C-alpha angles and dihedrals in degrees: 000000000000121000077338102299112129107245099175140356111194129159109268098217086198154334108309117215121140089356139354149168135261127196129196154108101282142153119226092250091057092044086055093049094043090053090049090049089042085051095046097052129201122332113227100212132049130203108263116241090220120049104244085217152355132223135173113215124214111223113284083238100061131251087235098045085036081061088043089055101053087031082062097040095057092054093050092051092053084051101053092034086058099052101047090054099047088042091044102024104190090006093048088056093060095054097051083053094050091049086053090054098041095051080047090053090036094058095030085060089038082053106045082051088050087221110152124233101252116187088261087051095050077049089062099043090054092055080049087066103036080056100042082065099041083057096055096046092051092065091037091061088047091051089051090048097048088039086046084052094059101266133149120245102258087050099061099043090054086053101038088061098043102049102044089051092088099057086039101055091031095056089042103051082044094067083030086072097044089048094049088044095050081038095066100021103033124094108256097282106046079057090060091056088050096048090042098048086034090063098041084055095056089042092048089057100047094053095044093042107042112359105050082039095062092047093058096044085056094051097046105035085040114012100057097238098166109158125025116217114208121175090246085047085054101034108044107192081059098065090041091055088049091068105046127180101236111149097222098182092067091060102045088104084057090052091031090058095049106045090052089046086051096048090042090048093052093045084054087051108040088043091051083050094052113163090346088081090051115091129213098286099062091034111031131232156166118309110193113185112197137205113211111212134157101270083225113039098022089237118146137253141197136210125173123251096264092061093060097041086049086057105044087048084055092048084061104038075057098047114118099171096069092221094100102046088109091066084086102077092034126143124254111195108166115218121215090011113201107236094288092066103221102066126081151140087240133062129171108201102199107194132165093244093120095196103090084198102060106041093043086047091052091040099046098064091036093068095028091129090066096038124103092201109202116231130232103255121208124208143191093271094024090137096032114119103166117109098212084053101056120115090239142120139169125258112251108141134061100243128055099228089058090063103036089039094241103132079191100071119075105176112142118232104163092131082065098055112138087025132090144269120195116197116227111200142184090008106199104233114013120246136180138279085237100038089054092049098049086052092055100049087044088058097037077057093050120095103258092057106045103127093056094063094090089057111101111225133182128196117208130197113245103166138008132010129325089246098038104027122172103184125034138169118219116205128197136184135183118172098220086056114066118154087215098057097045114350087188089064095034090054098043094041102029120024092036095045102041086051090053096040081052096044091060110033086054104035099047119085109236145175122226089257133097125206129202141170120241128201123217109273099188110037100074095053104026091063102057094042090045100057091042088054100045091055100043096043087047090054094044096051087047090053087053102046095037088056086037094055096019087231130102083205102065082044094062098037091055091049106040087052093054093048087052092054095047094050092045088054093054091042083060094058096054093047081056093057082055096045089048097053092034117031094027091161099061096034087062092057093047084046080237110164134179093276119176134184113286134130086301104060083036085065093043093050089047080046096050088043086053095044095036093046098044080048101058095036092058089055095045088042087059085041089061099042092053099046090057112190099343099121093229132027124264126227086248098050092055100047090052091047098057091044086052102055085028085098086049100044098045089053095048105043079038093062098035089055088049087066115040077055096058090039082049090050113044104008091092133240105294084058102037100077088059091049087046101058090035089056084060100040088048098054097035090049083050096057097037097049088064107026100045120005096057091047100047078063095075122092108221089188097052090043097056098045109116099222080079110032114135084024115136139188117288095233124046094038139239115321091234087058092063094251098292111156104244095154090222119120108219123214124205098345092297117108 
């Protein structure tokens, strides 16, 4: 039998100990499923038909910090809108069109596909848009240099277009693999963030490649557009400062020595921080929901999620013992919200401190003034253990005064005949029907009595009033126990388990709040999946770019750069848990808090591999334009190329921190770790980028053969000819 449904009935052929025998007509496969349920053995506790009880959650986010959140977004997306209009002027406007259309396209796909919008995939949607704008700023820069050129309008637009397609798609299809890869490999969440960002790929590249495209077509071939104003076209010191002369091979040991200063140094943290930087969901915890009550009339009250969060942070700034020092970074999620979505009479505080005792017994007090404690009652048999004592008799009439021998209730229970009813009398002090009955269904949920949950119980009113009763009668039924069918087992199973279920649910003091211990339920799979994805999505990055650029070399310096950005990001996490216990003063000013790694540092750090990798790419992709057919990249070449995309990459990487600041500053606590590791990854992407990962591009042995020395690029041109891309290597001085 499971959950009493008859599975098999087979002949026994005889009593079966160490070993037995059973006969019947059975497939293999039912043989198979009849040993593993065999093996398994019987399962103590059953599903109950009835739910014992029903919550709504707020988002773990937070409807206030949700608010936050879009609060912060809109802002970001004024500012860079901004920018890009008073940079671009007419250009500029277009873009932020374009941006508009591609987040509609990006959330009616979301929505056809009915996919929800997780934190990682929030995440996803904001490195769409990052991109969105990298892409429009790449063609941008290639318009000013062909107008600066000399070049119509129409001209340039048409080049502008062509020639920034490679580093477009290229950094596009990049972030495309690793999204197919997380997409198939990664836990449910991290799928959100490669749906989300997968589609915002396929989305980017419609509206650069074709959409924008065809708006400029329209404005030049019809509208007359015949001259593009951008701010370094108007102000001229301006574009000269955007492509600067800084010979940037001459300082890769400088960038070289820091970023491997910066990696060794976050190992160091994150390794002195050990388990202490992983959150609940990789380690496990204590969840303790509470019910917020008057401690003198039971009414209920209700505070907002912030002035919870703001006690239980209290409960661990006071904490002596050093055991509740995690409470600080605890999670508020608010059950049964009123309509602003933030403000209950229930709050569940999920934290990694694994002992139940401890935190319930430091949270309990902390909120006491809100807390309707219950007391312990005290009844008539209270101490009484003996079964033949105990005020209790089966149910064998229809109506409940013929068993408990009181002509003057009438209550009809005849749906409990063959059960039990227990009579509870003289209860000091008095409580309520409902009161009594709340208690029980809490206990019949508590681990000791798990298998009683699916047994269905009553309590009626004897003597005195609903809300101060003196005298009740509790009735139980379970169907497998009728004293009818076998009195031994109803008494044994049934009699002697409900009296001590309602000993102890009655006679016990207790606060309105339940505890319970959580395992980690994403560690276990997370790891394994991570480390596959990360692999696979690395080599298959490696085989792109190395057929892309023809070099090994362009393929390991793109990804151990990423990697390094990623590691220092999450370094800088950690350093933010030692600021905040050791340097409080000045973590409050920076708004540093213990973070530690959870979903949301798992979406910054996907984030940071997306951001890091398209930014490198662009920067090899004009690397290799520039180098023509050479087979490597000169020192020459390198450094141009890095002074050429500088203007590009310092916009870009200029209006995506921006952001992350203003999402840091005023998109409220739940979001602000993730801003906070994207704003480092961002800036640290940014630098290495250019400062590593181009120059670790350059062959210092090919370049140095003297089969190919005075050899320059084949396109741009030979550095005594002022640059001017005449496309002719030139040996020994002689063309």
């Amino acid at each position: 039998l499971l959950d009493d449904e008859v599975y098999t009935a087979p002949t026994l052929q005889g009593r079966i100990t160490t070993s037995g025998q059973i006969s019947g007509v059975f497939s293999q496969p039912e043989l198979d499923y009849i040993i593993r349920v065999l093996s398994a053995g019987s399962l103590q506790a059953k599903l109950s038909p009835e739910p014992i009880s029903q919550s709504v959650l707020g988002p773990s986010l937070g409807a206030d910090n949700l608010q936050k959140g879009l609060n912060a977004a809109i802002v970001s997306f004024v500012v860079v809108s901004s920018f890009m209009i008073l940079y671009y002027f007419g250009a500029g406007s277009i873009a932020v069109v374009a941006l508009i259309f591609n987040a509609i396209l990006l959330v009616g796909i979301m929505a056809l596909q009915r996919a929800a919008f997780t934190l990682p995939g929030i995440a996803g949607i904001a490195l769409t848009f990052g991109q969105a704008v990298d892409a429009n700023v790449l063609v941008y820069e290639r318009m000013r240099e062909e107008l600066g050129a000399g070049s119509d309008m129409r001209t340039a637009v048409r080049l502008g277009h062509e020639r920034a397609m490679s580093s477009i798609v290229d950094g596009n299809v990049t972030n495309l693999i690793v999204c197919v890869v997380l997409g198939f490999m990664g836990t449910q969440e991290i799928k959100g963030f490669a749906i989300t960002l997968g589609v915002g790929v396929l989305t980017t590249l419609f509206m650069q490649l074709f959409a924008t495209r065809v708006i400029f077509e329209l404005l030049t071939v019809h509208g007359g557009w015949r001259r593009a104003r951008m701010l370094p076209i108007v102000w001229k010191g301006l574009g000269r400062a955007l492509v600067p002369n800084v010979d940037w091979m001459r300082l890769r040991y400088v960038g070289y020595a820091v970023s491997i200063g910066l990696t060794l140094a976050s190992v160091a943290v994150i390794a002195a921080r050990g388990s202490d930087l992983l959150d609940a969901e990789f380690r496990g915890g204590t969840s303790v929901t509470l019910e917020l009550r008057d401690p003198a009339t039971g009414v209920p009250v209700t505070l907002t999620r912030a002035q919870v969060e703001e006690r239980v942070e209290r409960l661990a700034a006071e904490d002596r013992s050093g055991r509740l020092g995690e409470l600080a970074d605890a999670e508020v999620v608010v059950v049964d919200p009123d309509e602003t979505g933030f403000t209950s009479d229930r709050f569940t505080i999920k934290t990694v401190v694994a002992d139940p005792e401890v935190v319930l017994a430091a949270i309990a007090p902390q909120f006491a003034d809100v807390m309707q404690v219950r007391p312990a009652l005290r009844f008539a048999e209270s101490e009484t253990t003996t079964l033949g004592a105990l005020p209790a008799w089966p149910v064998l009439a229809p109506r409940l005064g013929e068993v408990i021998d009181r002509p003057d209730v009438a209550t009809d229970v005849g749906a409990y005949q063959g059960g039990i009813v227990f009579v509870i009398r003289d209860l000091e002090p008095p409580a309520s029907v409902a009161a009594i009955e709340s208690r029980l269904t809490q206990m019949r949920g508590h681990q000791q009595f798990s298998d009683t949950v699916t047994r269905e119980q009553r309590v009626v009113l004897l003597d005195g009033t609903s809300d101060q009763a003196r005298s009740v009668a509790v009735l139980v039924r379970d169907p497998e126990l009728s004293y009818e069918r076998d009195e031994q087992r109803w008494t044994a199973e049934l009699k002697s388990r409900e009296w001590g279920l309602i000993r102890a649910a009655l006679t016990e003091a207790s606060t309105p709040a339940s505890v319970q211990s959580f395992s980690a339920a994403i560690a276990r799979t997370f790891k394994a999946q991570a480390i596959i994805s990360i692999i696979l999505s690395t080599l298959l990055v490696v085989i792109y770019v190395w057929v892309r650029f023809n070099s090994l070399r362009f393929s390991l310096a793109a990804i151990i750069t990423t990697l390094h950005d990623c590691i220092v990001a999450v370094g800088a996490v950690a350093l933010a848990g030692v600021l905040y216990h050791r340097f409080p003063g000045v973590a409050s000013a920076l708004h540093l808090r213990p973070f530690k790694f959870d979903l949301a540092l798992v979406a910054a750090v996907l984030t940071i591999l997306g951001y890091s990798l398209n930014d490198t790419i662009i920067i090899m992709d004009r690397i290799r334009e520039n180098r023509g057919k050479l087979p490597y990249a000169t020192r020459e070449v390198i450094n141009r190329s890095i002074n050429q995309t500088l203007s590009r990459t310092m916009i870009t990487s200029g209006t995506t921190i921006i952001s992350v600041v203003v999402l840091y500053i005023l998109g409220g606590e739940a979001i602000r770790e993730f801003a906070f590791a994207l704003f480092v990854g961002i800036l640290v992407g940014t630098y290495s980028s250019v400062a590593v990962a181009a120059p670790m591009v350059w062959s210092h042995r090919r370049e140095s053969d003297p089969d190919d020395a005075g050899v320059a690029p084949a396109t741009g041109g030979y550095a005594g000819l002022d640059g001017a891309a005449t496309g002719i290597r030139t040996v020994g001085g002689a063309v």
